[in-house]
Coordinates of C-alpha atoms and ligand atoms in Angstrom, one line a residue:
M14 CA 105.4 52.6 154.9
P15 CA 101.6 52.3 155.8
E16 CA 99.4 51.1 152.9
D17 CA 97.3 54.3 153.0
D18 CA 100.3 56.5 152.3
D19 CA 101.3 54.3 149.4
E20 CA 97.9 54.7 148.0
Q21 CA 97.9 58.4 148.4
E22 CA 101.2 58.7 146.6
R23 CA 100.0 56.5 143.8
V24 CA 96.9 58.7 143.3
E25 CA 99.0 61.8 143.4
L26 CA 101.3 60.5 140.7
L27 CA 98.4 59.5 138.5
A28 CA 97.0 63.0 138.9
E29 CA 100.3 64.6 138.0
F30 CA 100.5 62.7 134.7
D31 CA 96.7 63.0 134.2
I32 CA 96.3 59.3 134.0
D33 CA 92.8 58.0 134.7
D34 CA 93.2 54.7 136.6
G35 CA 89.6 53.9 136.2
Q36 CA 88.9 53.8 139.9
E37 CA 89.0 57.4 141.1
E38 CA 87.4 60.5 139.7
K39 CA 89.7 63.4 138.7
A40 CA 88.1 65.7 141.2
A41 CA 88.7 63.4 144.0
R42 CA 92.4 63.0 143.0
H43 CA 92.8 66.8 142.9
H44 CA 91.3 66.9 146.4
V45 CA 93.8 64.3 147.6
R46 CA 96.7 66.4 146.0
W47 CA 95.6 69.5 147.7
R48 CA 95.3 67.8 151.0
A49 CA 98.8 66.3 150.6
W50 CA 100.3 69.8 150.0
P51 CA 101.7 70.8 153.4
R52 CA 100.9 74.4 154.5
A53 CA 104.6 74.9 155.2
H54 CA 105.2 75.0 151.4
V55 CA 103.3 78.3 151.1
P56 CA 106.2 80.6 152.2
L57 CA 108.5 78.7 149.9
L58 CA 106.1 79.3 147.1
L59 CA 106.1 83.0 147.9
L60 CA 109.9 83.0 148.0
F61 CA 110.1 81.3 144.6
F62 CA 107.5 83.5 142.9
P63 CA 110.0 86.2 141.7
L64 CA 112.3 83.4 140.5
S65 CA 109.4 81.8 138.7
A66 CA 108.5 85.2 137.1
V67 CA 112.1 85.4 135.8
L68 CA 111.9 81.9 134.5
V69 CA 108.5 82.6 132.8
F70 CA 110.0 85.7 131.2
F71 CA 112.9 83.7 129.7
L72 CA 110.6 81.0 128.4
L73 CA 108.1 83.4 126.8
R74 CA 110.5 86.0 125.4
P75 CA 110.8 85.9 121.6
A76 CA 113.4 83.3 120.5
A77 CA 116.7 84.7 119.5
P78 CA 117.0 84.4 115.7
K79 CA 118.8 81.3 114.8
D80 CA 121.9 81.5 112.7
V81 CA 121.4 80.7 109.0
D82 CA 121.2 77.0 108.3
S83 CA 124.4 75.6 106.8
D84 CA 123.1 72.2 105.8
G85 CA 125.0 71.3 102.7
T86 CA 123.2 68.1 101.5
R87 CA 120.5 70.2 99.8
F88 CA 123.1 71.2 97.1
K89 CA 123.3 67.6 95.9
L90 CA 120.2 67.6 93.7
G91 CA 120.3 63.9 92.9
Q92 CA 119.0 62.4 89.7
W93 CA 116.2 64.6 88.4
K94 CA 113.0 62.7 88.9
G95 CA 110.6 65.5 88.1
R96 CA 110.7 65.2 84.3
H97 CA 107.2 65.3 82.9
D98 CA 106.0 65.3 79.4
Q99 CA 103.5 68.0 80.3
P100 CA 104.7 71.3 81.7
A101 CA 104.1 71.4 85.5
T102 CA 103.5 74.2 87.9
R103 CA 106.0 74.5 90.8
E104 CA 105.1 76.6 93.7
F105 CA 107.3 78.0 96.4
F106 CA 106.7 79.9 99.6
W107 CA 109.6 82.1 100.7
T108 CA 110.1 84.5 103.5
V109 CA 113.1 86.9 103.4
R110 CA 114.6 87.6 106.8
S111 CA 117.6 89.3 108.4
Q112 CA 119.7 86.9 110.5
E113 CA 123.2 86.3 111.6
G114 CA 125.7 83.6 110.8
A115 CA 129.4 83.0 110.4
P116 CA 129.9 81.6 106.9
A117 CA 133.7 81.8 107.1
A118 CA 134.3 82.1 110.9
A119 CA 133.5 85.8 111.4
R120 CA 130.0 86.7 112.5
K121 CA 128.0 88.9 110.1
P122 CA 124.5 89.9 109.2
I123 CA 122.9 87.7 106.6
L124 CA 119.8 87.9 104.5
S125 CA 118.1 84.5 104.2
V126 CA 115.1 82.9 102.6
N127 CA 113.3 80.5 104.9
G128 CA 116.3 80.6 107.2
L129 CA 118.8 79.5 104.5
S130 CA 121.7 81.4 102.8
P131 CA 122.3 80.6 100.0
G132 CA 118.5 80.2 99.7
P133 CA 116.5 77.3 98.3
T134 CA 117.2 75.9 94.8
I135 CA 114.5 76.1 92.2
E136 CA 114.7 72.9 90.0
A137 CA 112.3 72.6 87.1
N138 CA 111.7 71.6 83.5
S139 CA 112.1 74.1 80.7
H140 CA 108.4 74.7 80.0
D141 CA 107.2 74.8 83.6
R142 CA 105.4 77.6 85.4
I143 CA 107.1 78.9 88.5
I144 CA 105.1 80.5 91.2
V145 CA 107.1 82.0 94.1
H146 CA 105.3 83.7 97.0
V147 CA 107.9 86.1 98.4
T148 CA 107.1 87.5 101.8
N149 CA 109.2 90.3 103.0
G150 CA 110.1 89.6 106.7
L151 CA 112.6 92.4 106.9
E152 CA 111.9 95.1 109.5
D153 CA 112.5 98.3 107.5
D154 CA 113.7 97.6 104.0
A155 CA 111.8 96.7 100.8
T156 CA 113.0 93.7 98.8
S157 CA 112.7 92.1 95.3
I158 CA 113.8 88.9 93.7
H159 CA 115.2 88.9 90.1
W160 CA 115.4 85.6 88.1
H161 CA 118.7 86.1 86.4
G162 CA 118.7 85.3 82.7
L163 CA 115.1 84.2 82.4
Y164 CA 113.0 85.5 79.5
Q165 CA 109.9 86.8 81.3
K166 CA 108.0 86.7 78.1
G167 CA 104.8 88.6 78.7
T168 CA 105.7 89.0 82.4
N169 CA 108.2 91.9 82.5
H170 CA 106.5 93.0 85.7
Y171 CA 107.8 89.8 87.4
D172 CA 111.5 90.4 86.4
G173 CA 112.0 91.6 90.0
T174 CA 114.1 94.7 89.4
Q175 CA 113.3 97.4 92.0
G176 CA 112.8 100.8 90.4
I177 CA 112.4 99.4 87.0
T178 CA 109.8 96.6 86.9
Q179 CA 108.4 96.9 90.4
C180 CA 108.5 99.0 93.5
G181 CA 110.0 96.9 96.3
I182 CA 107.9 94.5 98.3
P183 CA 107.3 96.6 101.5
P184 CA 108.0 94.9 104.9
G185 CA 105.3 92.5 105.9
E186 CA 103.9 92.3 102.3
T187 CA 104.0 89.5 99.8
L188 CA 104.4 89.4 96.0
V189 CA 103.6 86.3 94.1
Y190 CA 106.0 86.0 91.2
N191 CA 104.3 83.9 88.5
F192 CA 106.1 83.2 85.2
T193 CA 106.9 80.4 82.7
L194 CA 110.4 79.3 81.7
D195 CA 109.5 79.4 78.0
G196 CA 112.2 76.9 77.1
W197 CA 115.0 78.4 79.0
T198 CA 117.3 75.5 79.9
G199 CA 120.5 75.2 82.0
T200 CA 122.0 76.8 85.0
T201 CA 121.2 80.2 86.5
W202 CA 120.3 81.9 89.8
W203 CA 118.0 84.2 91.5
H204 CA 119.0 87.2 93.7
S205 CA 117.7 90.3 95.3
H206 CA 117.7 93.3 92.9
T207 CA 117.3 95.9 95.7
D208 CA 120.3 97.9 96.7
T209 CA 123.1 95.7 97.9
Q210 CA 121.0 92.9 99.4
H211 CA 122.4 90.1 97.3
T212 CA 125.9 90.9 98.8
D213 CA 124.6 89.8 102.2
G214 CA 123.5 86.3 100.9
L215 CA 120.1 86.8 99.4
Y216 CA 120.7 84.5 96.4
G217 CA 120.2 80.9 95.3
A218 CA 120.4 78.5 92.3
I219 CA 118.0 77.8 89.5
V220 CA 118.5 74.5 87.6
V221 CA 116.4 73.9 84.5
H222 CA 116.3 70.5 82.8
D223 CA 115.3 69.6 79.3
A224 CA 115.6 66.0 77.9
K225 CA 116.7 67.6 74.6
E226 CA 119.5 69.7 76.2
N227 CA 122.5 69.2 74.0
V228 CA 125.0 68.1 76.6
P229 CA 126.9 64.8 77.0
S230 CA 125.0 62.4 79.3
Y231 CA 126.2 61.9 82.9
D232 CA 125.2 59.1 85.3
G233 CA 125.9 61.0 88.6
D234 CA 124.0 63.7 90.3
D235 CA 123.6 67.4 89.6
L236 CA 125.7 69.3 92.2
V237 CA 125.1 73.0 92.8
L238 CA 128.2 75.1 93.7
L239 CA 127.4 78.7 94.4
L240 CA 130.7 80.5 94.6
S241 CA 130.9 83.9 96.1
D242 CA 133.2 86.5 97.6
L243 CA 132.2 87.3 101.2
Y244 CA 132.2 90.6 103.1
N245 CA 132.2 90.3 106.9
T246 CA 130.8 93.9 107.1
W247 CA 127.2 94.5 106.5
S248 CA 126.9 95.6 102.9
P249 CA 124.9 98.9 103.4
L250 CA 127.8 100.2 105.5
L251 CA 130.3 99.3 102.8
A252 CA 128.1 100.9 100.1
A253 CA 127.8 104.1 102.1
A254 CA 131.5 104.3 102.6
Y255 CA 132.2 103.6 98.9
L256 CA 129.6 106.1 97.6
S257 CA 130.8 108.9 99.9
N258 CA 134.5 108.4 99.5
K259 CA 136.1 111.6 98.3
D260 CA 139.6 111.3 99.5
V261 CA 141.3 108.9 97.1
E262 CA 142.5 109.1 93.5
V263 CA 141.1 105.7 92.4
A264 CA 137.5 104.4 93.0
P265 CA 138.0 102.3 96.1
E266 CA 135.5 99.4 95.7
P267 CA 135.3 97.4 98.9
V268 CA 137.6 94.4 98.8
P269 CA 136.1 91.2 100.1
D270 CA 137.4 89.3 103.2
A271 CA 136.9 85.7 102.1
S272 CA 135.6 83.3 99.6
V273 CA 132.7 80.9 100.1
I274 CA 131.4 77.7 98.5
N275 CA 127.7 77.3 99.1
G276 CA 128.0 79.7 102.0
V277 CA 131.0 77.9 103.6
G278 CA 134.5 79.3 103.7
Q279 CA 137.6 79.7 105.9
F280 CA 138.7 82.9 107.5
S281 CA 141.4 83.3 110.1
S282 CA 142.2 87.0 110.3
C283 CA 140.1 87.3 113.4
W284 CA 142.1 90.4 114.5
S285 CA 140.1 92.3 111.9
V286 CA 136.6 91.6 113.4
P287 CA 135.0 93.6 116.2
E288 CA 136.3 92.8 119.6
E289 CA 133.1 91.2 120.9
D290 CA 133.1 88.7 118.1
R291 CA 136.8 87.9 118.2
T292 CA 136.8 84.9 120.5
E293 CA 134.0 83.2 118.6
C294 CA 135.8 83.9 115.3
E295 CA 139.0 82.3 116.7
T296 CA 137.2 79.3 118.0
R297 CA 135.6 78.8 114.6
S298 CA 138.7 79.4 112.6
Q299 CA 140.6 76.8 114.6
D300 CA 138.0 74.2 113.5
P301 CA 137.3 75.3 109.9
K302 CA 134.4 73.9 108.0
F303 CA 134.6 72.7 104.4
F304 CA 131.8 72.3 102.0
T305 CA 132.0 68.5 101.2
N306 CA 130.5 66.4 98.4
D307 CA 130.3 62.7 99.2
L308 CA 130.3 61.0 95.8
E309 CA 130.5 57.5 94.3
P310 CA 133.5 56.2 92.4
S311 CA 133.4 55.8 88.6
K312 CA 130.6 58.2 88.0
T313 CA 130.3 61.4 86.1
Y314 CA 128.7 64.3 87.9
R315 CA 127.5 67.7 86.6
L316 CA 128.8 70.6 88.7
R317 CA 126.7 73.7 88.2
L318 CA 129.1 76.5 89.0
I319 CA 127.6 80.0 89.7
N320 CA 129.5 83.1 90.6
A321 CA 126.9 84.6 92.9
G322 CA 129.4 87.1 94.3
S323 CA 129.6 90.9 94.3
H324 CA 133.0 92.0 93.0
A325 CA 135.6 89.2 92.5
S326 CA 136.0 86.9 89.5
I327 CA 136.7 83.4 90.8
W328 CA 139.1 80.7 89.7
F329 CA 137.6 77.2 90.1
S330 CA 139.4 73.8 90.1
V331 CA 139.2 70.4 91.7
D332 CA 142.6 68.8 92.6
G333 CA 143.5 65.7 90.6
H334 CA 140.5 66.0 88.2
T335 CA 139.8 67.6 84.8
L336 CA 136.6 69.4 84.2
T337 CA 134.7 69.2 80.9
V338 CA 132.8 72.4 80.2
V339 CA 129.4 71.6 78.7
E340 CA 127.1 74.6 79.3
V341 CA 127.6 78.3 79.7
D342 CA 124.9 80.7 80.9
G343 CA 122.2 78.4 79.6
T344 CA 123.9 77.7 76.3
P345 CA 125.2 74.1 75.7
V346 CA 128.7 74.3 74.3
E347 CA 131.1 72.0 72.4
P348 CA 132.7 70.1 75.3
Q349 CA 136.2 71.3 76.3
R350 CA 138.5 69.7 78.9
V351 CA 140.2 72.1 81.2
S352 CA 141.9 72.0 84.6
S353 CA 140.5 75.4 85.8
L354 CA 138.3 78.2 84.7
L355 CA 137.7 81.8 85.6
I356 CA 134.1 82.7 86.3
H357 CA 133.1 86.3 86.4
V358 CA 130.4 87.7 88.6
A359 CA 126.9 86.4 87.6
Q360 CA 128.3 83.9 85.0
R361 CA 127.5 80.2 85.2
Y362 CA 129.3 77.1 83.9
S363 CA 128.3 73.4 83.9
V364 CA 131.3 71.2 84.1
L365 CA 131.4 67.4 84.1
L366 CA 133.7 65.7 86.7
T367 CA 134.4 61.9 86.7
T368 CA 135.3 60.2 89.9
D369 CA 138.0 58.1 88.3
R370 CA 141.0 58.5 90.5
T371 CA 142.6 55.4 92.0
S372 CA 144.3 55.3 95.4
S373 CA 147.6 53.7 96.5
T374 CA 146.0 53.1 99.9
S375 CA 142.7 51.5 100.8
N376 CA 142.2 53.4 104.0
G377 CA 138.7 54.8 103.5
P378 CA 137.5 57.5 101.1
Q379 CA 139.9 59.8 99.4
E380 CA 139.5 63.5 99.6
F381 CA 140.3 66.0 96.8
N382 CA 140.2 69.8 97.3
I383 CA 137.7 72.0 95.5
R384 CA 139.4 75.4 95.1
S385 CA 137.4 78.6 94.7
R386 CA 139.9 81.4 94.6
L387 CA 139.1 85.1 94.3
D388 CA 141.0 86.8 91.5
K389 CA 142.8 89.7 93.1
G390 CA 143.4 91.5 89.8
M391 CA 140.4 93.8 90.2
F392 CA 141.0 94.8 93.9
A393 CA 141.7 98.5 94.4
Y394 CA 143.7 98.0 97.6
E395 CA 145.3 95.4 99.7
N396 CA 142.9 93.9 102.3
M397 CA 145.4 92.4 104.9
A398 CA 142.6 90.3 106.4
L399 CA 141.6 88.6 103.1
N400 CA 141.7 84.9 102.6
P401 CA 141.0 84.6 98.8
L402 CA 140.8 80.8 98.8
A403 CA 137.8 78.8 99.8
L404 CA 138.4 75.1 100.0
G405 CA 135.7 72.4 99.7
K406 CA 136.0 68.7 99.3
V407 CA 135.1 66.0 96.9
R408 CA 135.2 62.6 98.7
Y409 CA 134.8 59.1 97.4
E410 CA 136.1 55.5 97.8
A411 CA 138.8 55.5 95.1
P412 CA 139.5 51.9 93.9
P413 CA 143.1 50.7 94.8
F414 CA 145.9 51.7 92.4
A415 CA 146.8 48.8 90.1
A416 CA 150.3 48.3 88.6
A417 CA 148.8 48.7 85.1
D418 CA 147.4 52.1 85.9
I419 CA 149.2 55.0 84.3
T420 CA 149.7 58.1 86.5
P421 CA 147.8 60.9 84.8
S422 CA 150.1 63.5 83.5
E423 CA 149.8 66.9 84.9
F424 CA 147.2 68.7 82.8
A425 CA 147.0 72.4 83.2
I426 CA 144.8 74.3 80.8
S427 CA 142.5 77.1 81.8
L428 CA 139.4 77.8 79.8
D429 CA 139.8 80.4 77.1
P430 CA 136.2 81.8 76.9
S431 CA 136.8 83.1 73.3
T432 CA 137.0 79.5 72.2
L433 CA 133.5 78.6 73.4
V434 CA 131.2 77.4 70.6
P435 CA 127.5 76.8 71.1
A436 CA 126.6 73.1 70.5
D437 CA 123.3 74.0 68.9
A438 CA 124.4 76.2 66.0
L439 CA 122.3 79.4 65.7
D440 CA 123.4 82.2 63.5
A441 CA 122.7 85.8 64.4
P442 CA 120.9 88.0 61.9
V443 CA 123.5 89.2 59.4
T444 CA 122.7 92.8 59.8
A445 CA 121.2 94.9 62.6
D446 CA 118.4 97.5 62.1
A447 CA 119.6 99.8 64.9
L448 CA 122.7 100.4 67.1
V449 CA 122.7 101.5 70.7
H450 CA 126.3 102.6 71.2
T451 CA 127.2 103.5 74.8
K452 CA 130.4 104.3 76.7
F453 CA 130.9 102.9 80.2
S454 CA 133.1 104.8 82.6
I455 CA 133.7 105.5 86.2
Q456 CA 134.1 109.1 87.0
R457 CA 134.5 111.5 89.9
I458 CA 131.7 114.0 89.9
Y459 CA 131.6 117.6 91.1
T460 CA 131.1 116.5 94.7
H461 CA 134.3 114.4 94.3
E462 CA 132.2 111.2 94.7
W463 CA 132.8 108.3 92.3
R464 CA 129.9 107.3 90.1
S465 CA 129.5 104.8 87.2
F466 CA 128.2 106.1 83.9
F467 CA 126.7 105.0 80.7
D468 CA 127.4 107.9 78.4
Y469 CA 126.7 111.0 80.5
M470 CA 124.1 109.3 82.7
S471 CA 124.6 107.7 86.1
W472 CA 121.4 105.8 87.0
E473 CA 119.5 106.6 90.1
A474 CA 116.3 104.8 90.9
L475 CA 113.2 106.8 90.3
P476 CA 111.7 108.3 93.5
E477 CA 110.2 105.9 96.0
G478 CA 107.0 104.4 94.7
Q479 CA 107.9 104.6 91.0
A480 CA 109.2 102.1 88.5
S481 CA 110.1 102.7 84.9
M482 CA 107.7 100.1 83.6
I483 CA 104.8 101.6 85.5
A484 CA 105.7 105.2 84.9
D485 CA 106.5 104.2 81.3
I486 CA 109.1 106.9 81.1
A487 CA 110.2 106.2 77.6
N488 CA 106.8 107.3 76.4
A489 CA 107.9 110.7 77.4
A490 CA 110.4 110.5 74.6
E491 CA 109.2 110.7 71.0
G492 CA 110.4 108.3 68.4
E493 CA 112.9 105.6 68.8
G494 CA 116.5 105.3 69.9
L495 CA 118.5 106.3 73.0
F496 CA 117.1 109.0 75.3
E497 CA 118.5 110.7 78.3
L498 CA 115.4 111.4 80.4
P499 CA 114.8 113.4 83.5
G500 CA 115.5 111.5 86.7
D501 CA 118.8 110.1 85.6
Q502 CA 117.2 107.5 83.3
L503 CA 118.9 106.5 80.1
V504 CA 116.5 104.5 78.0
A505 CA 116.9 103.0 74.6
S506 CA 113.4 102.6 73.2
F507 CA 112.3 100.4 70.3
D508 CA 108.6 100.1 69.6
M509 CA 108.8 97.7 66.6
V510 CA 110.4 94.2 66.6
K511 CA 113.9 95.0 65.3
V512 CA 117.4 93.5 65.3
V513 CA 119.3 95.8 67.7
D514 CA 123.0 95.9 68.4
I515 CA 124.1 97.2 71.8
A516 CA 127.7 98.2 71.8
I517 CA 129.5 99.0 75.1
D518 CA 132.9 100.7 75.0
N519 CA 134.5 100.1 78.4
L520 CA 136.5 103.3 78.8
D521 CA 137.4 102.4 82.4
D522 CA 140.7 101.0 83.5
G523 CA 138.9 98.1 85.3
D524 CA 137.2 95.0 83.9
H525 CA 133.4 94.6 84.1
P526 CA 130.8 91.8 83.7
F527 CA 127.7 93.2 82.0
H528 CA 124.3 91.7 82.1
I529 CA 121.2 92.2 80.0
H530 CA 117.8 91.3 81.5
G531 CA 115.3 89.2 79.5
Y532 CA 117.4 88.4 76.5
K533 CA 120.1 85.9 75.7
P534 CA 122.1 87.9 73.1
W535 CA 124.7 86.9 70.6
I536 CA 128.1 88.3 71.3
V537 CA 128.9 89.4 67.7
S538 CA 132.0 91.5 68.3
E539 CA 134.5 92.1 71.0
G540 CA 138.0 93.4 71.2
P541 CA 140.4 96.1 72.4
G542 CA 139.6 99.8 72.1
R543 CA 136.3 101.1 70.9
Y544 CA 133.7 99.6 68.6
V545 CA 133.9 101.2 65.2
P546 CA 130.8 100.3 63.1
G547 CA 131.8 99.1 59.7
R548 CA 135.4 98.6 60.7
S549 CA 135.4 96.3 63.8
V550 CA 135.1 92.6 62.9
V551 CA 131.5 91.3 63.4
N552 CA 130.8 87.5 63.5
T553 CA 127.3 86.3 63.0
T554 CA 128.1 82.6 62.4
N555 CA 127.0 80.8 65.5
P556 CA 128.5 83.3 67.9
M557 CA 128.4 82.6 71.7
R558 CA 125.1 83.4 73.3
R559 CA 125.1 84.4 77.0
D560 CA 123.4 86.9 79.2
T561 CA 126.5 88.0 81.2
F562 CA 129.5 89.1 79.1
F563 CA 132.8 90.3 80.3
I564 CA 134.5 93.4 78.9
P565 CA 138.1 93.9 80.0
A566 CA 139.5 97.4 80.7
F567 CA 139.7 99.6 77.5
H568 CA 137.9 96.9 75.5
Y569 CA 134.4 96.8 73.9
A570 CA 131.7 94.2 73.1
V571 CA 128.7 94.2 70.9
I572 CA 125.6 92.1 71.6
R573 CA 122.8 91.5 69.1
I574 CA 119.2 90.9 70.1
V575 CA 115.9 90.5 68.3
A576 CA 114.0 93.1 70.4
D577 CA 110.7 91.3 70.7
L578 CA 110.1 91.1 74.5
P579 CA 107.7 93.8 75.7
G580 CA 109.2 95.4 78.7
Y581 CA 111.8 97.5 80.4
W582 CA 115.1 95.5 80.6
A583 CA 118.0 96.6 82.7
V584 CA 121.5 96.5 81.2
H585 CA 124.1 96.9 83.9
C586 CA 127.5 96.1 85.3
H587 CA 126.9 93.2 87.7
L588 CA 129.5 94.3 90.3
T589 CA 127.4 95.4 93.2
W590 CA 129.4 98.6 93.8
H591 CA 129.2 99.8 90.2
M592 CA 125.5 99.1 89.9
I593 CA 124.6 101.1 93.0
A594 CA 126.9 103.8 91.7
G595 CA 124.7 104.2 88.7
G596 CA 126.2 101.7 86.1
L597 CA 122.8 100.8 84.6
F598 CA 120.7 101.8 81.6
Q599 CA 117.5 100.4 80.2
I600 CA 116.2 98.9 77.0
A601 CA 112.5 99.5 76.5
T602 CA 111.3 97.1 73.9
L603 CA 107.7 97.3 72.5
P604 CA 106.6 99.7 75.2
S605 CA 103.2 100.4 73.6
R606 CA 102.4 96.7 73.6
L607 CA 103.5 96.6 77.3
N608 CA 101.0 99.3 78.0
Q609 CA 98.2 96.9 77.0
T610 CA 99.1 94.4 79.8
E611 CA 97.4 94.8 83.1
L612 CA 99.7 95.1 86.0
P613 CA 99.2 92.8 89.0
E614 CA 97.3 94.6 91.7
D615 CA 99.9 93.9 94.3
I616 CA 102.6 95.7 92.3
V617 CA 100.4 98.7 91.9
R618 CA 99.5 98.6 95.6
H619 CA 103.2 98.3 96.7
C620 CA 104.1 101.3 94.7
A621 CA 101.2 103.3 96.3
M622 CA 102.4 102.1 99.7
A623 CA 105.9 103.4 99.0
R624 CA 104.5 106.7 97.9
G625 CA 102.7 106.9 101.3
G626 CA 99.3 106.6 99.6
I627 CA 98.2 103.6 101.7
Ligands
CU29 CU1 131.6 97.2 87.0

């Protein structure tokens, strides 16, 4: 090849990669390039132009939304290194989006935070300030985030309950939740409190540390295990079907399709999914995923179990291991060894697990199944597609079995929640100043639709752009006590600090987990039938304290609170379907003190937007 041609090609290459060789000016090189481009290429260029246009279109079109992230390592929190003597401020920036994913093989719509479902974990110390900037990236729907179990002392407006403490965050808007933990310690979670959004995955864990927490010490990590039932169908469709069903003689709550551990489950009834998704479902179900914890041998780990589901109670166990229950809904308890436990929706348990099994082989790490099984007792009908069991794995290098080892005897004891005793004894006030006595039921109304009731009131959110706390509806009622107010609002109002008993008679033939916002009440009485003041047995000596309490069919429970938190606090059944069917009432405590607090501008503005004022 002649030397000149070589030189020309070299210059051309240099120009292409925009490298200055120090000898030629860029302009000259471009000149060389243009000269080197044969005219015969022009028709080719014209031919390729339409193809290029197509290529450019594909490159520039908006990226298809990615499936939700299933990275599991983030649930292993590691040793908490964030302990400070002084309270810290922890700030988070979250965007809520609608995405798709296949948590258990079948494709379904999912609501995520920062591309994750379950969303990010909040880990903090018990006196920290938490600031979460929540941006609503949904197209059409408002949203809200509730911080389950936290006190929200002085910040009722950041309790995140749409229709009660805020109007929803409109699409494209941001609300900055800003509150302190006020000593709340233990395991809890956050979730959307708008319609059925949490059913589609808008939830995550909250883990709060305190050096003085009265639990046995453990040398391993904190492991978050969010357990949930899973519906393959988008929840608003299920809700609409449930609320409009007029044809059956029992309230037909939708039955889940699968069970998931940290958003990972196994589902194989692909015949039940829409045809266009069937092949993908089959491919995925042939190669199922398991949420796996890689652990070290001879260590004690704290599993933070959260039932983040919508309808099913969940049985939890780990093959070959006992579990020591040490904390329940933020209350440290006298340790109890069990082989399994039943966790009702919205309840949390911390259990210690020691990686102490030996192995008869030395062929790598041993795997033990984590079992998270939906309890079918509350299902209204048979879902033939259901796989109630989610399997996960605990994996560690078990030391070789020595002849001296004794095979552990089969130990099978399920936790009896009535035996739980708080480790830090705290008696309830001996008497109460007031009693709110309500009856929960599920009834068919005149339209033949099924609704959930407290007394004769089935809650419906106030009209768009209104929230109880802002409208201060209880002020419409004079005096104190329980009021049925216009707009389907049942509100118990107490304007002085009082000891208040809330008794719920569950007249329904189903079991229900009830939750009270803001407070961590004492459970002072529970049993079959109805509560009879003066006759039913009341225990005020260190009773269990928890924010989510389970009342079986035709049973009652009485919780006792010192009503000292200014605000409107929801009390409701935590099953998604019963809450949207109206199973909610409100406690307004110290409403006139609440009126003196100034509402955050954004909350007021979001309400105005929802009313169409902006
Ligand atoms: Cu319920």
